[in-house]
Amino acid sequence: MRIFTAVLATETNTFSPICVDRRAFEASLYAAPGEHPETPTLCSAPITVGRRLAVEKGFDLIEGTATWADPAGLVNRLTYEGLRDEILDQLRAALPVDAVVLGLHGAMVADGYEDTEGDFLARVRDIVGPNILVCAELDPHSHLTAKRRAATDFFVYFKEFPHTDFVDRAEDLWRIALDTLAGHVKPVMSVFDCRMIDVYPTSRDPMRSFVDKIMQMEAEDSDILSISVIHGFMAGDVPEMGTKMLVVTDGKPEKGAALARELGLKLFSKRGTFIMPQIDEREAVSRALAATSGPVVIADVWDNPGGGTAGDATVLLAELLAQDAKDAAVGTIWDPMAVQICMAAGEGAEIQLRFGAKSAPGTGNPIDGIVKVVKLVRNAEMRFGESYAPFGDAAHIRLHGIDIILNSTRAQSFDPSLFSVMGIDPTSRKILVIKSTNHFYASFAPIAAEILYCSAGTPYPNNPARTPYRRAPRDIWPMVDNPHG
């Protein structure tokens, strides 16, 4: 048995000013066939899990290119077409194959390709024909379109947000794929459009209980192969944006459709209650300073590079300075030029520096001051679950008693190792400012005395009712109150 696998993934915030070219993929992950590291990344777990299963089950795994770019704006047309065709050529060379198992994100938008994954999957289907199994693991912050459904036998999405389960879901993907090839099951997808867009952290109820329930249903009903909530990606201005329920059954489309509708309407009934309560920057800093123990983690939820923003907003840092905060650490502010200046100055230097707030309106103002360059690290990385996330050449600077990490590769704040690799003990600080919506939670919660979710500035289009969409549906909640009637 011969199975082809490859990865092509990024998340596109169509409102982001940062365009993505091939260099962005190479900076985050670009692995030629067979060169993917043993440690999986967010969208490449199908490769590492597939390697293990190929040894255990005795099939041939043919690896194509694996590549991922950190979330940003529109993908350059030639970049997408070049990477797409590179993988498609590898697939043609691998024929005949019994299956194609892919790692995708699901929210990529390229110049000229509104449904990028739909285009890619349709071309895969054209190459292998109608009878070869095609399946993929995806991120739930994505768009489920009719085109990609028509080209694919089944999808499996991460269930958790933060996405701590990408390896577990790759295991599910391969289990269903191998059972299908063995003739034990016949997967069929049923989808319900929830007609809504929201944010669904699984670190708190009601989403925690909802995910626990669907996992229980998977375990107890042999007809159900997989259940996924496709959260949707509210910063993706595309026609099929929005939350969907997906049920994959063993040849029971009617049962799957009924269950998808039931679960989707239950999710809809909880609309507006999922997201964490947020406070502004003034209240966040005041509460952190008043806390009797630390560290207090302030999450700058909307300047999240994981959602495609630059990660260079200075609103919270300016508030820390305004309230004369000490014993605080900020990780990170994206400013490649400022990092270069610090690298040239060297560790221990005191220099005049302007940094941050260069990318877009709503990110605050650049910070000016005499800073001390404390520590410099080339090609810095932090942990993210079982993998590592690069944040590039980085500089730890100190300004008025506040430690600040400047980075050259955009990345959200996944893990406290972000601070420790730069010489900052995160547990010793009273206040930690990070840039992430919820992926930070699993690793920061164990060390945090308190977590504050802060809405500071407007780098991200976080209110769909007011977002100036041009292509996204307008007949979904919260644009309308009840689209289900």
XYZ file of C-alpha atoms in Angstrom:
485
model
C 0.000 0.000 0.000
C 1.305 3.448 -0.992
C 0.114 6.657 0.694
C 1.165 10.185 -0.245
C 1.336 12.946 2.375
C 2.204 16.643 2.276
C 1.499 19.934 4.063
C 0.555 23.349 2.676
C -0.799 25.751 5.268
C -1.228 29.270 6.517
C -4.042 31.358 8.008
C -4.967 34.502 6.086
C -6.288 37.605 7.802
C -7.571 39.431 4.733
C -7.459 42.713 6.691
C -3.782 42.328 7.593
C -1.318 44.653 5.838
C 1.421 41.999 5.888
C 1.578 40.038 2.634
C 3.029 36.534 2.519
C 5.667 35.397 0.028
C 7.835 32.301 -0.173
C 10.265 33.727 2.355
C 7.496 33.706 4.967
C 6.971 29.973 4.442
C 10.701 29.317 4.576
C 11.005 31.339 7.805
C 8.312 29.318 9.581
C 8.606 25.827 8.066
C 9.797 24.576 4.728
C 10.823 20.922 4.586
C 11.578 19.200 1.296
C 10.344 15.597 0.875
C 11.672 13.440 3.695
C 13.272 16.374 5.526
C 10.463 17.195 7.954
C 11.797 17.081 11.541
C 10.626 14.353 13.903
C 8.753 16.939 15.957
C 5.388 17.920 14.435
C 4.237 21.477 13.907
C 0.647 22.653 14.144
C -0.443 21.502 10.672
C 2.178 18.840 9.943
C 1.275 16.147 12.465
C -0.109 13.924 9.639
C 3.486 13.447 8.476
C 5.033 12.505 11.823
C 2.111 10.267 12.819
C 2.122 8.730 9.329
C 5.812 7.867 9.625
C 5.201 5.890 12.794
C 2.174 4.093 11.391
C 4.000 3.234 8.151
C 6.573 1.328 10.202
C 3.945 -0.308 12.409
C 1.500 -1.237 9.616
C 3.982 -1.904 6.830
C 2.841 0.541 4.145
C 4.940 2.912 2.040
C 4.658 6.577 2.998
C 5.681 8.922 0.195
C 6.400 12.355 1.641
C 5.952 15.538 -0.324
C 6.889 19.041 0.702
C 5.741 20.264 4.098
C 5.426 24.028 4.483
C 3.686 26.470 6.808
C 3.729 30.261 7.086
C 2.758 32.079 10.251
C -0.609 33.828 9.898
C -0.625 37.156 8.066
C -2.339 38.755 5.092
C -2.827 37.794 1.470
C -0.525 35.126 0.040
C 1.405 36.159 -3.054
C -0.136 34.467 -6.113
C 3.133 33.099 -7.524
C 4.109 31.823 -4.070
C 0.893 29.829 -3.677
C 0.950 28.506 -7.232
C 4.625 27.542 -6.912
C 4.186 25.629 -3.650
C 0.922 24.067 -4.850
C 2.443 22.872 -8.119
C 5.545 21.605 -6.334
C 3.381 19.273 -4.236
C 1.125 18.310 -7.146
C 4.168 17.359 -9.225
C 5.410 15.211 -6.326
C 2.013 13.513 -6.184
C 2.088 12.776 -9.919
C 5.557 11.285 -9.550
C 4.331 9.087 -6.673
C 1.463 7.492 -8.633
C -0.076 4.999 -8.235
C -1.142 5.715 -4.647
C -3.910 4.262 -2.500
C -4.565 7.458 -0.548
C -3.571 11.088 -0.065
C -3.365 12.298 3.549
C -2.774 16.037 3.912
C -2.069 18.659 6.532
C -3.849 21.932 5.733
C -5.019 24.963 7.680
C -8.244 25.882 5.928
C -8.126 29.693 6.036
C -5.529 30.443 3.358
C -6.421 33.130 0.831
C -4.071 33.870 -2.054
C -4.195 36.645 -4.618
C -6.623 35.321 -7.235
C -7.651 32.307 -5.090
C -10.431 33.028 -2.622
C -10.858 29.332 -1.751
C -7.216 28.295 -1.810
C -7.609 24.897 -0.168
C -10.579 24.209 -2.441
C -8.389 24.871 -5.454
C -5.606 22.665 -4.106
C -7.880 19.764 -3.165
C -9.754 19.881 -6.481
C -6.440 19.565 -8.300
C -5.408 16.661 -6.067
C -8.692 14.950 -6.915
C -8.186 15.527 -10.632
C -4.785 13.829 -10.416
C -5.768 10.737 -8.398
C -9.254 10.245 -9.820
C -12.605 9.637 -8.114
C -11.831 6.356 -6.371
C -8.684 7.187 -4.387
C -9.075 8.248 -0.743
C -8.295 11.927 -0.105
C -8.456 13.288 3.441
C -6.969 16.075 5.539
C -6.500 17.418 9.052
C -7.311 21.117 9.471
C -7.425 23.968 11.970
C -10.976 24.859 13.133
C -10.290 28.573 12.525
C -11.001 28.041 8.863
C -13.639 28.012 6.155
C -15.492 24.852 5.095
C -16.499 25.361 1.464
C -18.598 23.302 -0.911
C -15.663 23.000 -3.324
C -13.313 21.390 -0.829
C -16.065 19.087 0.453
C -16.727 17.868 -3.083
C -13.050 17.021 -3.608
C -12.398 15.211 -0.323
C -13.630 12.026 1.349
C -13.412 13.356 4.895
C -11.882 16.009 7.135
C -10.781 15.954 10.764
C -10.335 19.255 12.619
C -8.606 20.099 15.889
C -11.149 20.106 18.706
C -9.265 22.168 21.260
C -8.670 25.915 21.388
C -5.871 26.297 22.405
C -4.876 23.719 19.786
C -3.198 21.239 22.121
C -4.649 18.216 20.309
C -3.185 18.462 16.807
C -1.302 15.180 17.244
C -4.376 13.416 18.655
C -6.474 14.570 15.707
C -3.786 13.373 13.282
C -4.129 9.988 14.971
C -7.894 10.141 14.322
C -7.294 11.096 10.694
C -4.982 8.150 10.096
C -7.205 5.705 12.002
C -10.186 6.533 9.797
C -8.050 6.528 6.640
C -6.504 3.109 7.333
C -9.857 1.637 8.377
C -11.314 2.943 5.114
C -8.524 1.414 3.036
C -9.026 -1.887 4.868
C -12.732 -1.846 3.980
C -13.894 -1.571 7.588
C -15.634 1.806 7.257
C -17.012 4.112 4.565
C -16.709 7.740 5.745
C -19.318 10.245 4.632
C -19.483 13.901 5.675
C -22.603 15.736 6.855
C -22.437 19.504 7.425
C -24.722 22.024 9.127
C -24.209 25.759 8.656
C -24.670 27.375 12.071
C -25.120 30.788 10.404
C -22.938 32.505 12.994
C -19.385 33.613 13.698
C -17.950 33.663 17.215
C -14.859 32.810 19.276
C -14.942 29.415 21.033
C -12.213 28.871 23.662
C -12.336 25.324 25.013
C -10.522 26.371 28.194
C -13.863 27.512 29.646
C -17.568 26.712 29.479
C -19.809 26.537 27.545
C -17.355 25.298 24.892
C -15.475 23.000 27.264
C -18.623 21.001 28.016
C -19.673 21.012 24.354
C -16.385 19.480 23.199
C -16.425 16.944 26.021
C -19.907 15.908 24.902
C -19.005 15.384 21.240
C -15.944 13.354 22.238
C -18.179 11.179 24.404
C -20.540 10.696 21.447
C -17.626 9.618 19.247
C -16.570 7.057 21.857
C -20.040 5.602 22.431
C -21.574 5.477 18.920
C -19.838 3.226 16.402
C -21.625 4.957 13.508
C -19.804 8.217 14.331
C -16.236 8.376 13.059
C -15.568 12.015 13.899
C -17.321 15.221 14.968
C -15.764 18.632 14.396
C -16.744 22.212 15.102
C -15.353 24.452 12.371
C -15.174 27.695 14.323
C -14.671 29.834 11.243
C -12.188 32.683 10.941
C -13.772 36.097 11.384
C -10.781 37.942 9.866
C -11.191 36.052 6.605
C -13.425 38.043 4.275
C -14.604 35.206 2.022
C -18.095 34.118 0.889
C -18.338 30.930 2.976
C -16.971 32.363 6.221
C -18.734 31.185 9.385
C -19.180 28.384 11.907
C -20.087 24.892 10.661
C -20.766 21.533 12.320
C -19.219 18.495 10.627
C -20.185 14.922 11.422
C -18.358 12.059 9.688
C -20.308 8.817 9.878
C -19.736 5.284 8.687
C -22.069 5.399 5.687
C -24.959 7.076 7.548
C -25.440 10.489 5.878
C -29.004 11.010 7.157
C -27.995 10.269 10.738
C -24.978 12.537 10.337
C -27.087 15.382 8.942
C -29.600 15.161 11.788
C -26.849 15.115 14.384
C -24.953 17.984 12.751
C -28.137 20.078 12.788
C -28.928 19.207 16.406
C -25.417 20.078 17.584
C -25.221 23.167 15.390
C -28.448 24.619 16.757
C -27.298 23.889 20.311
C -24.109 25.791 19.591
C -26.138 28.634 18.082
C -28.285 28.845 21.209
C -25.162 29.752 23.219
C -24.015 32.483 20.820
C -22.272 35.399 22.436
C -21.412 33.516 25.634
C -18.255 31.702 24.561
C -15.537 34.346 24.440
C -13.611 35.392 27.542
C -14.663 38.663 29.228
C -12.252 41.436 28.195
C -11.121 44.692 29.792
C -9.282 47.698 28.374
C -5.575 48.410 28.859
C -6.028 50.930 31.693
C -8.049 48.527 33.827
C -5.773 45.590 32.978
C -2.614 47.366 34.141
C -4.310 48.816 37.233
C -5.591 45.412 38.305
C -2.236 43.759 37.664
C -0.425 46.395 39.753
C -2.941 45.989 42.579
C -2.597 42.198 42.688
C -0.971 40.795 45.814
C 0.844 37.995 43.999
C 2.184 37.272 40.550
C 2.755 36.733 37.844
C -0.402 38.337 36.515
C -0.648 37.465 32.822
C -2.197 40.153 30.622
C -3.137 38.709 27.248
C -3.210 41.283 24.464
C -5.848 39.218 22.699
C -6.392 41.239 19.521
C -2.764 41.966 18.622
C -2.269 38.255 18.102
C 0.139 37.280 15.297
C -1.626 33.909 15.356
C -4.600 35.775 13.891
C -2.531 37.503 11.240
C -1.737 40.800 12.955
C 1.767 42.212 13.048
C 2.247 41.799 16.777
C 3.833 45.248 17.018
C 1.120 47.092 18.989
C 2.430 49.203 21.858
C -0.851 50.163 23.555
C -0.310 47.953 26.604
C 3.365 48.825 26.922
C 2.524 52.533 26.802
C 0.015 51.992 29.604
C 2.596 50.145 31.716
C 4.932 53.099 31.270
C 2.163 55.599 32.020
C 1.319 53.834 35.289
C 5.029 53.546 36.186
C 4.895 49.745 36.300
C 8.047 47.886 37.336
C 8.858 44.206 37.509
C 7.026 43.601 34.226
C 8.009 41.729 31.077
C 6.496 42.131 27.601
C 6.738 39.377 25.014
C 6.801 40.250 22.216
C 6.864 43.367 20.033
C 7.652 42.620 16.398
C 10.207 45.024 14.976
C 12.884 43.457 12.762
C 14.668 46.774 12.190
C 14.896 47.493 15.915
C 16.296 43.974 16.426
C 18.959 44.667 13.802
C 19.927 47.887 15.591
C 20.199 46.038 18.901
C 22.255 43.285 17.286
C 24.639 45.891 15.913
C 24.926 47.594 19.307
C 25.622 44.360 21.197
C 24.721 43.061 24.643
C 25.210 45.557 27.439
C 24.906 48.606 25.180
C 22.662 51.536 26.069
C 21.164 53.093 22.951
C 18.474 55.467 21.792
C 15.767 53.319 20.160
C 12.385 53.783 18.541
C 10.368 50.571 18.239
C 6.907 49.137 17.614
C 3.610 50.368 16.118
C 4.731 50.547 12.505
C 2.263 48.191 10.807
C -1.189 49.744 10.861
C -3.584 52.199 12.534
C -4.945 51.126 15.885
C -1.637 49.742 17.144
C -0.589 52.724 19.265
C 2.459 54.916 18.778
C 6.139 53.979 18.441
C 8.021 53.911 21.743
C 11.075 56.142 22.097
C 13.676 55.878 24.815
C 17.161 55.004 25.940
C 17.167 51.233 26.324
C 19.673 48.720 27.593
C 20.335 45.720 25.354
C 20.261 42.870 27.884
C 20.411 39.721 25.734
C 20.533 38.841 22.049
C 19.523 35.476 20.582
C 19.807 34.348 16.976
C 16.997 32.133 15.628
C 15.133 32.055 18.935
C 12.427 29.449 19.542
C 9.784 28.753 22.176
C 7.907 25.582 22.916
C 4.345 24.948 21.733
C 3.105 21.633 23.070
C 5.155 18.935 21.393
C 6.652 21.317 18.850
C 8.726 24.490 18.693
C 7.719 27.882 17.312
C 10.430 30.179 15.917
C 10.352 33.888 16.684
C 13.547 34.724 14.834
C 16.472 36.880 15.846
C 15.393 38.527 19.084
C 16.526 41.183 21.522
C 15.765 41.509 25.221
C 15.824 45.212 26.057
C 15.050 47.105 29.272
C 13.238 50.450 29.383
C 12.355 52.189 32.659
C 12.511 48.893 34.549
C 10.344 46.978 32.061
C 11.833 44.000 30.188
C 10.743 43.855 26.542
C 11.366 41.181 23.915
C 11.690 42.430 20.345
C 11.404 39.745 17.679
C 12.026 39.564 13.943
C 9.753 36.610 13.042
C 6.130 37.182 13.995
C 4.789 34.639 16.459
C 2.188 34.672 19.169
C 3.156 33.979 22.781
C 2.665 30.232 23.105
C 4.734 29.314 26.134
C 6.724 30.786 29.083
C 9.900 29.517 27.389
C 9.480 32.635 25.221
C 10.776 34.573 28.228
C 13.268 32.087 29.624
C 15.129 31.671 26.321
C 15.697 35.444 26.421
C 17.087 35.357 29.961
C 13.874 36.341 31.760
C 12.490 34.106 34.504
C 8.740 34.438 33.897
C 7.821 33.226 37.385
C 9.842 36.030 38.983
C 7.912 38.876 37.331
C 4.856 40.584 38.780
C 3.339 41.194 35.332
C 3.706 39.291 32.048
C 2.241 40.847 28.904
C 1.771 38.412 26.056
C 0.180 38.529 22.609
C -2.266 35.672 22.094
C -6.006 35.076 22.129
C -6.047 31.690 23.874
C -3.220 29.436 22.650
C -1.135 30.628 25.578
C -3.579 29.288 28.153
C -2.413 25.680 28.529
C 1.185 26.635 29.289
C 0.779 29.977 31.098
C -2.153 29.034 33.354
C -0.013 26.775 35.598
C 2.334 29.664 36.469
C -0.186 32.520 36.524
C -1.669 33.937 39.703
C -4.306 35.574 37.499
C -5.042 35.911 33.762
C -6.532 39.115 32.373
C -7.848 39.249 28.809
C -7.257 42.715 27.408
C -8.770 44.403 24.353
C -6.201 47.097 23.554
C -6.309 49.068 20.331
C -7.798 47.795 17.073
C -5.188 45.798 15.155
C -7.678 42.970 14.460
C -11.272 43.140 13.126
C -12.782 41.634 16.270
C -16.402 42.784 16.023
C -18.120 41.107 13.042
C -21.213 43.271 13.433
C -19.068 46.317 12.569
C -16.331 44.779 10.384
C -16.428 46.223 6.844
C -16.705 42.868 5.064
C -17.026 42.934 1.286
C -17.317 39.202 0.532
C -18.391 37.492 3.762
C -22.056 36.581 4.322
C -24.142 39.306 5.969
C -27.079 37.048 6.885
C -25.369 35.399 9.866
C -25.183 36.269 13.574
C -24.170 38.835 14.843
C -24.846 40.742 11.615
C -28.488 39.658 12.063
C -30.120 38.520 15.271
C -31.548 35.135 14.281
C -30.856 33.891 10.741
C -32.536 30.552 11.567
C -35.882 32.278 12.018
